[in-house]
GROMACS .gro file of C-alpha atoms in nm:
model
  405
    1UNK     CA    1   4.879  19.297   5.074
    2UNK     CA    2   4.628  19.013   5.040
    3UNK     CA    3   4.594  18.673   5.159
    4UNK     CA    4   4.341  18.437   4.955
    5UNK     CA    5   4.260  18.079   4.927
    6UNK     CA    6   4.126  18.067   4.613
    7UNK     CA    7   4.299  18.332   4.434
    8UNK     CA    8   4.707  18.431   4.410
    9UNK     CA    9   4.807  18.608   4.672
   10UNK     CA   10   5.078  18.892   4.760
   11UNK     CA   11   5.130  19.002   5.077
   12UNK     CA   12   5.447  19.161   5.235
   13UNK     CA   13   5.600  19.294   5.572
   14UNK     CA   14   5.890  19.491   5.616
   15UNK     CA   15   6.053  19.581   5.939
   16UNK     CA   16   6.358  19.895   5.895
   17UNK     CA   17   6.623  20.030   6.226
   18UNK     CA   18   6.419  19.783   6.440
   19UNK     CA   19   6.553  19.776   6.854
   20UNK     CA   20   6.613  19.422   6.891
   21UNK     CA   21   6.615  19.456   7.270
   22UNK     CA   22   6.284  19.591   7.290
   23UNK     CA   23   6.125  19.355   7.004
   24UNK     CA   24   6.295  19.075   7.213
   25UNK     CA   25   6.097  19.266   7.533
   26UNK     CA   26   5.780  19.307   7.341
   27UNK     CA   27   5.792  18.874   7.267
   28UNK     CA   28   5.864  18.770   7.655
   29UNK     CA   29   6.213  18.658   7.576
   30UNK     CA   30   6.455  18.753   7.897
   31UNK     CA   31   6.728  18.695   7.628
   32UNK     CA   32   7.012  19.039   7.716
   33UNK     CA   33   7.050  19.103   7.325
   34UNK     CA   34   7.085  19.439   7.101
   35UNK     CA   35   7.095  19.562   6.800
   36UNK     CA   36   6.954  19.720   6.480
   37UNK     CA   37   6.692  19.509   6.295
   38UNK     CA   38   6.596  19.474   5.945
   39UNK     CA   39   6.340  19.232   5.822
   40UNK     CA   40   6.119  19.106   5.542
   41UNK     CA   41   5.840  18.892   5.476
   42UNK     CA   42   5.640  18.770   5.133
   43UNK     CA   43   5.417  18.557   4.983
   44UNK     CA   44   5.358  18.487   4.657
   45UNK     CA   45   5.157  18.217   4.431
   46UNK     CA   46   4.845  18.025   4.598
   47UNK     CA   47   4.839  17.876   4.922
   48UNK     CA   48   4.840  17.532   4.783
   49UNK     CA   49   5.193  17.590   4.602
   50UNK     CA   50   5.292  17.902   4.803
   51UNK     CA   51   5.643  18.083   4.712
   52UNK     CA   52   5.735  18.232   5.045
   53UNK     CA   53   6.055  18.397   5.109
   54UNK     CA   54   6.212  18.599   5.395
   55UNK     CA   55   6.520  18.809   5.498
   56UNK     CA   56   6.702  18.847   5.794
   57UNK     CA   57   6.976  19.138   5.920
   58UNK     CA   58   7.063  19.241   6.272
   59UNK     CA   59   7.352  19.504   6.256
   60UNK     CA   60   7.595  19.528   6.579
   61UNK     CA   61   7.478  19.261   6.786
   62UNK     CA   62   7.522  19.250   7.103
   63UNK     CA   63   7.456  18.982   7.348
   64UNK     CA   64   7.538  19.081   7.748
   65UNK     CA   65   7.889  19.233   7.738
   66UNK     CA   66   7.995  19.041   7.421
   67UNK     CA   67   7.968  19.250   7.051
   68UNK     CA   68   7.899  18.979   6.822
   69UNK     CA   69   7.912  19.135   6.451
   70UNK     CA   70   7.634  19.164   6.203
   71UNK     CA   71   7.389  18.893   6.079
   72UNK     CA   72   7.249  18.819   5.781
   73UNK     CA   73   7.023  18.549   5.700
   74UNK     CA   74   6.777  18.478   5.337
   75UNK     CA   75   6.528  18.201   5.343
   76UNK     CA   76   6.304  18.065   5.040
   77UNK     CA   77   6.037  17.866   5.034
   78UNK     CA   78   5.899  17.708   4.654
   79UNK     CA   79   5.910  17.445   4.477
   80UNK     CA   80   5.817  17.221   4.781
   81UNK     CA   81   6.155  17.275   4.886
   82UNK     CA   82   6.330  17.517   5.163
   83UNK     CA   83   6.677  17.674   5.099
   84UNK     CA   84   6.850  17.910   5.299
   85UNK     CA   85   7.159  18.158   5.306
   86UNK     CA   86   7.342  18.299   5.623
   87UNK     CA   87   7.652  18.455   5.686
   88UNK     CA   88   7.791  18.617   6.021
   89UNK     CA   89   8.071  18.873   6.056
   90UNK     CA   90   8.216  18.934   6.385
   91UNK     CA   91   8.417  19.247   6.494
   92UNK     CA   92   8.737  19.015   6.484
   93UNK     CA   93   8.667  18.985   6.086
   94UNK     CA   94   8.641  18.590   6.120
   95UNK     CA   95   8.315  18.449   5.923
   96UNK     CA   96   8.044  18.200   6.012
   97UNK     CA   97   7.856  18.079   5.702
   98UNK     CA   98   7.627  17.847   5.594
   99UNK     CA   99   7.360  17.736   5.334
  100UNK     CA  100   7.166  17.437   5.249
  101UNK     CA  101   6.834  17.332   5.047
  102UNK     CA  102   6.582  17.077   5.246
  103UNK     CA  103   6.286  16.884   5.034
  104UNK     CA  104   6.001  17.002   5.221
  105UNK     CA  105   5.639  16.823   5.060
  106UNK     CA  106   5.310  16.937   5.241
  107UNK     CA  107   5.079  16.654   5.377
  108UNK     CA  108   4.778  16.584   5.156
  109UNK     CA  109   4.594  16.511   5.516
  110UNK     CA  110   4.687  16.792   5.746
  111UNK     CA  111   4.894  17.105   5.707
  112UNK     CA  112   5.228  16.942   5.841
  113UNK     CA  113   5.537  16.866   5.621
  114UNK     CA  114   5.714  16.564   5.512
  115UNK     CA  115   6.067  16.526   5.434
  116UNK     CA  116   6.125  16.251   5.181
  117UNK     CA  117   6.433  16.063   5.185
  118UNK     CA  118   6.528  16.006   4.841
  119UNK     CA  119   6.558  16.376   4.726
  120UNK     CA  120   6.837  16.566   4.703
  121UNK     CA  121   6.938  16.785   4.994
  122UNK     CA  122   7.243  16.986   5.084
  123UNK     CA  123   7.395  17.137   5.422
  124UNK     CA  124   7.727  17.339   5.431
  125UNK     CA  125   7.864  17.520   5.701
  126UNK     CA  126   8.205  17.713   5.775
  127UNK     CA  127   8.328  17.872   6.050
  128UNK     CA  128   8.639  18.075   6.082
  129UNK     CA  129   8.710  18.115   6.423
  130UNK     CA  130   8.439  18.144   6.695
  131UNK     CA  131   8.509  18.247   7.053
  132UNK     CA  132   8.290  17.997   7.260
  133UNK     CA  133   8.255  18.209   7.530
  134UNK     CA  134   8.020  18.455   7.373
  135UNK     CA  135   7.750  18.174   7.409
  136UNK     CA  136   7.809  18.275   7.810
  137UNK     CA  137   7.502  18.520   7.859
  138UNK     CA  138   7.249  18.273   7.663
  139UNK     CA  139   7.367  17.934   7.849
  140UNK     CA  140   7.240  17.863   8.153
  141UNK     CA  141   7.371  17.522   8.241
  142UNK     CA  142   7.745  17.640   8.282
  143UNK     CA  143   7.921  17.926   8.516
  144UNK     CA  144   8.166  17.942   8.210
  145UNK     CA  145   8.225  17.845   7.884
  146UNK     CA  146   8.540  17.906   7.690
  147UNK     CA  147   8.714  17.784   7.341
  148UNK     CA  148   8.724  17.795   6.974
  149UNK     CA  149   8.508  17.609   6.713
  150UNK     CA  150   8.601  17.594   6.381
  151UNK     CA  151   8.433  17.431   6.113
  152UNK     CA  152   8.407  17.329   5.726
  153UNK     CA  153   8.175  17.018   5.686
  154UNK     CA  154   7.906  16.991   5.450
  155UNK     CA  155   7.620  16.729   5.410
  156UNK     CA  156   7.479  16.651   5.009
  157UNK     CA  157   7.311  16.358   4.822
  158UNK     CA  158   6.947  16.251   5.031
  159UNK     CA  159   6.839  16.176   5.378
  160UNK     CA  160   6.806  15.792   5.336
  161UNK     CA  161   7.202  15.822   5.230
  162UNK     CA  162   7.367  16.090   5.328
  163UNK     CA  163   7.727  16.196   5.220
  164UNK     CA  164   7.968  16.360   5.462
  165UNK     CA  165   8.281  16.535   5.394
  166UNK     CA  166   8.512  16.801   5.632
  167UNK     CA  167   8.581  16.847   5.922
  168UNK     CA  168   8.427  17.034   6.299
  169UNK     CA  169   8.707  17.108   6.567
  170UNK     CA  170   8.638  17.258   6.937
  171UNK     CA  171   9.011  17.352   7.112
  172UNK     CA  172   9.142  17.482   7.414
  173UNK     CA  173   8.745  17.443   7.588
  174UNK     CA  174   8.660  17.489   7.946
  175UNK     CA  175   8.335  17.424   8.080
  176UNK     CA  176   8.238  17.498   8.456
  177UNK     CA  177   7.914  17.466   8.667
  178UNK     CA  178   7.995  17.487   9.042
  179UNK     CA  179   7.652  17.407   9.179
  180UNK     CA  180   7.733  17.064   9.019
  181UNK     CA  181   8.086  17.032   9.094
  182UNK     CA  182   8.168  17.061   8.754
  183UNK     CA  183   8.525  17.196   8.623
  184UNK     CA  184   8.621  17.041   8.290
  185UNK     CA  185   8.936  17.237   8.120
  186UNK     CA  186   9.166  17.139   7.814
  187UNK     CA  187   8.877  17.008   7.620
  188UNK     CA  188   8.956  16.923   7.269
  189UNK     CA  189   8.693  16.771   6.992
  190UNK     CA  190   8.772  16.700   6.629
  191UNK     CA  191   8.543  16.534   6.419
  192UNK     CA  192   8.544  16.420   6.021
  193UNK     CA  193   8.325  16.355   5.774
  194UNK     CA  194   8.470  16.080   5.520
  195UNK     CA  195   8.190  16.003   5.244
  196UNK     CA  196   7.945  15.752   5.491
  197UNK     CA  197   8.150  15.774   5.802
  198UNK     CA  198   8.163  16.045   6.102
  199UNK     CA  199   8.488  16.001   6.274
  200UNK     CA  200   8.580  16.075   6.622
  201UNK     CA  201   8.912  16.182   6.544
  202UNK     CA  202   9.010  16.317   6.881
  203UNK     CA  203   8.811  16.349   7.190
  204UNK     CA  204   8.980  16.464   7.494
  205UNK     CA  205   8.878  16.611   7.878
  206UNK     CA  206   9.072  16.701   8.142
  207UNK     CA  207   8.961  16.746   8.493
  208UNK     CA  208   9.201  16.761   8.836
  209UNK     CA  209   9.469  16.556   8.760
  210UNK     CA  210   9.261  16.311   8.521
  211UNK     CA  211   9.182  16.253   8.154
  212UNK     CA  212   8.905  16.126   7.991
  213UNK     CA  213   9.001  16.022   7.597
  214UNK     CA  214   8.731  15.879   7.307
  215UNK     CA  215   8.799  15.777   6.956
  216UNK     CA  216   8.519  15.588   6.717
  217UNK     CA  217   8.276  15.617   6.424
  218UNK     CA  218   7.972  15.666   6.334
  219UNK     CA  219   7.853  15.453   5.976
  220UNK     CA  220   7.588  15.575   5.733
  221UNK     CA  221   7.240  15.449   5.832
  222UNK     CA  222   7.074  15.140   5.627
  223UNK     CA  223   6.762  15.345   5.668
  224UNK     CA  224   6.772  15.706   5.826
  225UNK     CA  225   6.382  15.714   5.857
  226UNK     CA  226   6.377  15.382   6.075
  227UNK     CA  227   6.718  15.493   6.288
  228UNK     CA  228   6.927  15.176   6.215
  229UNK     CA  229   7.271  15.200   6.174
  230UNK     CA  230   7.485  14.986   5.971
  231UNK     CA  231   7.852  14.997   6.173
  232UNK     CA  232   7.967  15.216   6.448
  233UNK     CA  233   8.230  15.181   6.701
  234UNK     CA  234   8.305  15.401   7.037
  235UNK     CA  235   8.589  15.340   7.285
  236UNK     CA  236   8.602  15.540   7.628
  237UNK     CA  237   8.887  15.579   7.850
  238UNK     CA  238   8.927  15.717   8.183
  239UNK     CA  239   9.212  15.738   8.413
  240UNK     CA  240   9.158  15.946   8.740
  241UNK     CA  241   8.920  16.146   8.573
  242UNK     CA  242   8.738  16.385   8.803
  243UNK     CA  243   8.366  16.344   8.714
  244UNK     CA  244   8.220  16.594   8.961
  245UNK     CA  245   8.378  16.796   9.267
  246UNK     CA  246   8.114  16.936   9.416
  247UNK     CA  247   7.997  16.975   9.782
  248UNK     CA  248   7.695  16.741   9.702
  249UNK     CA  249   7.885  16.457   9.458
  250UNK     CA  250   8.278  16.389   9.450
  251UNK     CA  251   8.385  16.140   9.223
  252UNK     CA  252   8.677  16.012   9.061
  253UNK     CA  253   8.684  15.727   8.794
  254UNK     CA  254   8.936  15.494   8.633
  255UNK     CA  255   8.776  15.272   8.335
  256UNK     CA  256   8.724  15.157   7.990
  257UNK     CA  257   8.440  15.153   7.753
  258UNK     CA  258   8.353  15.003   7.446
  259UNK     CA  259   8.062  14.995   7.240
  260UNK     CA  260   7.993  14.832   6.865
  261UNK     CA  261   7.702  14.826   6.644
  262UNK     CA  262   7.675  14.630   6.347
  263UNK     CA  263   7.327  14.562   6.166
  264UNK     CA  264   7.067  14.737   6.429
  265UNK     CA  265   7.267  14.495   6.699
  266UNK     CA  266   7.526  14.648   6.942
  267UNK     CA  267   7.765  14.559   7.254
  268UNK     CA  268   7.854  14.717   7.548
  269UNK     CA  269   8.150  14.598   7.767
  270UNK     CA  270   8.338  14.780   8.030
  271UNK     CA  271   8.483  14.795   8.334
  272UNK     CA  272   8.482  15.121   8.606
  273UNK     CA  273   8.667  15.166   8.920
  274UNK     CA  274   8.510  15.436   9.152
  275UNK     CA  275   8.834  15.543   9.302
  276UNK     CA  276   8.713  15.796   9.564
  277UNK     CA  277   8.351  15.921   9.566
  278UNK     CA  278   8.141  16.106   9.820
  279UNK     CA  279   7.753  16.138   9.794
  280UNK     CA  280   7.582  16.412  10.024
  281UNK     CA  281   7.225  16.213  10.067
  282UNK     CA  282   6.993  16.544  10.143
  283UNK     CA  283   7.076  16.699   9.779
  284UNK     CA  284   6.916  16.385   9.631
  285UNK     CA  285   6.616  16.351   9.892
  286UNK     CA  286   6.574  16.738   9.845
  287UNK     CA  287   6.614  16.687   9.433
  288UNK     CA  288   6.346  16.437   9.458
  289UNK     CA  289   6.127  16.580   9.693
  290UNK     CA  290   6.141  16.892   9.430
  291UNK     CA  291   6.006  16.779   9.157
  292UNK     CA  292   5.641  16.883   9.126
  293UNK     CA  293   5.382  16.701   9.031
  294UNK     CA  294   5.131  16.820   8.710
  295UNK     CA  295   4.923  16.957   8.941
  296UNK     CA  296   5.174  17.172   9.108
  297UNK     CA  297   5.295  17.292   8.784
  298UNK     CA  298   5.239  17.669   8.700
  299UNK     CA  299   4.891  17.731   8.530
  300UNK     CA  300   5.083  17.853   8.220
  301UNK     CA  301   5.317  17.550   8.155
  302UNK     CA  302   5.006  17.348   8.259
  303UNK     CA  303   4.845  17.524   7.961
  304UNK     CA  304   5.114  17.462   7.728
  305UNK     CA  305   5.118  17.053   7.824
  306UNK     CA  306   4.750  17.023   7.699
  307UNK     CA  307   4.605  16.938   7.385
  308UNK     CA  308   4.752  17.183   7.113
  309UNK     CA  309   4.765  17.277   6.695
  310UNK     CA  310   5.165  17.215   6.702
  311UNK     CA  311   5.192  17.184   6.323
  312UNK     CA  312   5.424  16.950   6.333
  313UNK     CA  313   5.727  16.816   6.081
  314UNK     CA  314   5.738  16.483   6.006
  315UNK     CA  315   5.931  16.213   5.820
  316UNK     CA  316   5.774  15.983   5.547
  317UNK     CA  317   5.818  15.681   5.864
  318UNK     CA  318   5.595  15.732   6.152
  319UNK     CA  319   5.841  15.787   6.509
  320UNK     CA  320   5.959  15.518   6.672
  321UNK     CA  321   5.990  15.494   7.040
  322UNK     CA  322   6.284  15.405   7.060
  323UNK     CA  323   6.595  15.297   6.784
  324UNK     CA  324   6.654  14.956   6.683
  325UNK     CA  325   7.008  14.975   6.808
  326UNK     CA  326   6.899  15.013   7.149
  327UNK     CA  327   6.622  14.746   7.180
  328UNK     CA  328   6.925  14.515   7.067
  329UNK     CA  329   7.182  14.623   7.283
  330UNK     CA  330   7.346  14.403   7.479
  331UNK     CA  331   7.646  14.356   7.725
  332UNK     CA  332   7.826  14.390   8.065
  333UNK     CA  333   7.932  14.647   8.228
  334UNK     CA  334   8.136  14.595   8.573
  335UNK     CA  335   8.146  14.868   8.850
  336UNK     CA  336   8.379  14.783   9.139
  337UNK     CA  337   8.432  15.045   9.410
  338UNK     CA  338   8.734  14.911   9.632
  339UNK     CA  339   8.670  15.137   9.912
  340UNK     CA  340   8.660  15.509   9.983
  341UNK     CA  341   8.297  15.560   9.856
  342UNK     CA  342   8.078  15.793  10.094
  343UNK     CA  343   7.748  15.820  10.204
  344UNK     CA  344   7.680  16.105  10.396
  345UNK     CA  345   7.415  16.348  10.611
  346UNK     CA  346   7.379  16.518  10.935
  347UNK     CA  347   7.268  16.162  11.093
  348UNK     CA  348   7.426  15.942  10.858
  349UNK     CA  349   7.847  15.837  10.743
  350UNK     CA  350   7.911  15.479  10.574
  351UNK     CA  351   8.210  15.387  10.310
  352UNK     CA  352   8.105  15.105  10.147
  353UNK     CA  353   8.304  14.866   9.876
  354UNK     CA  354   8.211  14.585   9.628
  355UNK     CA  355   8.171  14.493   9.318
  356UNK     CA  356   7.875  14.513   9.085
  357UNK     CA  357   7.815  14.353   8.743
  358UNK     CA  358   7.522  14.544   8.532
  359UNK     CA  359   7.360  14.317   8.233
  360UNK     CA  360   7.210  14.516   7.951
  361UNK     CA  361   6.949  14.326   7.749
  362UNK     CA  362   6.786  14.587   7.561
  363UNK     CA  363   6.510  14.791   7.794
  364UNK     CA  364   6.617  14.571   8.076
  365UNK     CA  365   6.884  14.587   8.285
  366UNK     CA  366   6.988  14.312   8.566
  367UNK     CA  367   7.226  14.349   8.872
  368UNK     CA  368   7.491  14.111   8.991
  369UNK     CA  369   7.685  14.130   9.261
  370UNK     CA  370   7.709  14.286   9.598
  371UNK     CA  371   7.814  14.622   9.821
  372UNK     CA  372   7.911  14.546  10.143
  373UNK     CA  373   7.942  14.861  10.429
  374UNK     CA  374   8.303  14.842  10.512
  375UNK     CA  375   8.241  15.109  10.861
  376UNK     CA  376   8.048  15.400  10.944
  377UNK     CA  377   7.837  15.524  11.227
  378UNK     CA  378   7.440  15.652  11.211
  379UNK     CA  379   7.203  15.868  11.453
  380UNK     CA  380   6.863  15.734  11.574
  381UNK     CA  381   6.693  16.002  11.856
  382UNK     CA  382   7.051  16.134  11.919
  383UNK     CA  383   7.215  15.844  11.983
  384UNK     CA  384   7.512  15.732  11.769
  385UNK     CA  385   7.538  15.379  11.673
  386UNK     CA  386   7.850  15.219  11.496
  387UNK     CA  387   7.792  14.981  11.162
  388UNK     CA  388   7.984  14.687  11.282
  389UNK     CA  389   7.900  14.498  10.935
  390UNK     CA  390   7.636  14.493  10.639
  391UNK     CA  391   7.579  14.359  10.290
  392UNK     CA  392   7.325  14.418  10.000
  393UNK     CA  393   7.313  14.123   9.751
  394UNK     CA  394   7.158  14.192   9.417
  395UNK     CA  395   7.096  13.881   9.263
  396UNK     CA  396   6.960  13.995   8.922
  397UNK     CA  397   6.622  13.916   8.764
  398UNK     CA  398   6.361  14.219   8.743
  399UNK     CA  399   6.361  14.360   9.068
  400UNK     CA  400   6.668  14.557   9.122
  401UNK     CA  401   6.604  14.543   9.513
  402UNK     CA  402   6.882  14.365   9.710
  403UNK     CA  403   6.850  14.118   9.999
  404UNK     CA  404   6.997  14.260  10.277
  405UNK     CA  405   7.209  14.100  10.523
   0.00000   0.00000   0.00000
């Protein structure tokens, strides 16, 4: 085909019966994945109002021991405007599908995009049934993932105001990580879309003998491109919920959380009862110690943190560091450990107790309160010494460094 600047230009690419795996080899990607490829590529029109389109279809997909189905995907570009078409068929003959049209407008100053918030867009997706543990092979944060999403939500009108309707529901879930300590099971998410408002219709984790519950909303934004939200609303609750059970962090928490926004303002009150933890102190020092600094980093990822032609997409607003509703958050939290909280190494073994109040005031955050070391006994050249008493007093302000006593 050709390519021109100044002239129209038609060019094409077609890929037939291509080997995923060994495409997938040929780009780097350590991604376990198979299947038959088919894909296409072409431009039309001038560069400066370009009609690109592209299509998509990987037949019996595999991905590690799971057989995923067939996948078929369309995209067009024109009209300064992207829309797309995808569908996915697993063996089981459930359906994932979705479509949608984005407004797209190419900077006048550089050759990134804008999306503009007051054009029409549109996002629909449906899901049958999916098996959640097919996403085992590809995710490497968890030992195992199971459940079952299903899904039929779409998103219309513009970015500025965007109108929500259906519904997204994960069931029966499990997730697991035992470096971490990790073992969440019964895990059940449902989520609805009424007009302005994302619901948190159900929210529920169980781990040991615990729960953890949530229920809220999430209002439209007064301005999508700033990040300010009109209303929202989030309520936590834990009772003997097992937050990690792991051989470098046990803990187990009883509490209750609330958060409101209203008007780029928002609250935060609760109150959490560590009712048994247990913190193995060389993890962290090692964790810490770990971390390498830039120049430690491998040449290549030093490479890819330098200056570089990202092309990136951006919104009519330039980013903000950091949403309004956060720079106005304010509140309490209280933390009060009774007793039975553990810190522990080869040389050192304290339970401490006390109670600690944390004060929220946008970027800052202030401790009240104090942590006393109920017993315990430490090593210094062999020797074992007993804590007969100690206290750490944090008496707010900017330094978060007790007095100790």
């Amino acid at each position: 085909g050709k390519i021109s600047f100044e002239d129209e230009s038609r060019f094409d690419v077609h890929i037939r019966n291509g080997d995923l795996e060994r495409i997938l080899g040929l780009l780097g990607s350590s991604t376990r994945a198979s299947g038959s490829l088919d894909a296409g590529f072409s431009l039309r029109g001038s560069l400066s109002d370009p009609r690109l389109s592209s299509t998509l279809s990987v037949a019996d997909a595999t991905s590690g021991e799971y057989h995923l189905g067939d996948l078929q995907a369309d995209l067009l570009y024109a009209d300064s405007s992207l829309s797309w078409n995808t569908s996915f068929h697993q063996p089981d003959g459930n359906r994932i599908t979705g479509s949608g049209l984005l407004p797209l407008i190419p900077s006048e100053d550089d050759d990134s995009f804008r999306i503009p918030g007051d054009r029409p867009l549109r996002f629909l997706l449906a899901i049958d049934r999916f098996d959640v543990s097919t996403l085992n092979p590809i995710v490497d944060a968890a030992d195992r993932l199971d459940g079952v999403l299903r899904a039929d939500i779409s998103i219309e009108n513009t970015l500025d105001h965007p109108r929500v309707d259906g519904y997204m529901l994960l069931d029966s879930a499990a997730f697991l990580n035992t470096s971490l300590g990790l073992s969440y099971d019964q895990i059940r998410v449902r989520v609805l879309g009424e007009n302005e408002k994302l619901l948190l219709d159900d929210f529920r984790i169980r781990s040991g003998e615990g729960i953890l519950t949530a229920s809220g909303y999430l209002g439209r934004p007064t301005d999508f491109l700033d990040r300010s939200l009109r209303q929202a609303e989030l309520n936590v609750q834990a009772r003997r919920f097992v937050l990690a059970n792991g051989r470098n962090l046990e803990m187990t928490i009883d509490g209750d959380m609330g958060l409101t926004a209203a008007d780029d303002s928002a609250s935060l009150t609760g109150n959490m009862t560590i009712v048994r933890s247990n913190f193995w102190l060389p993890a962290f020092f090692e964790q810490m110690r770990n971390r390498p600094s830039a120049g430690e980093l491998p040449l290549l990822v030093q490479a890819t943190q330098g200056d570089r032609d990202t092309r990136p997409l951006v919104l009519e607003a330039p980013a903000k560091p950091s949403p309004k509703l956060f720079k106005n958050l304010r509140g309490t939290v209280r933390i009060d450990s009774p007793r039975n909280t553990w810190f522990r190494s080869p040389d050192i073994n304290l339970e401490i107790n006390g109670t600690l109040d944390v004060l929220i005031s946008g970027d800052s955050l202030q401790l009240f309160g104090f942590l006393r070391v109920y017993r315990g006994t430490f090593l210094v050249y062999g020797k074992r010494f007993e804590v007969v008493e100690g206290r750490l007093d944090f008496h707010g302000g900017t330094s978060l460094f007790p007095s100790i006593s």
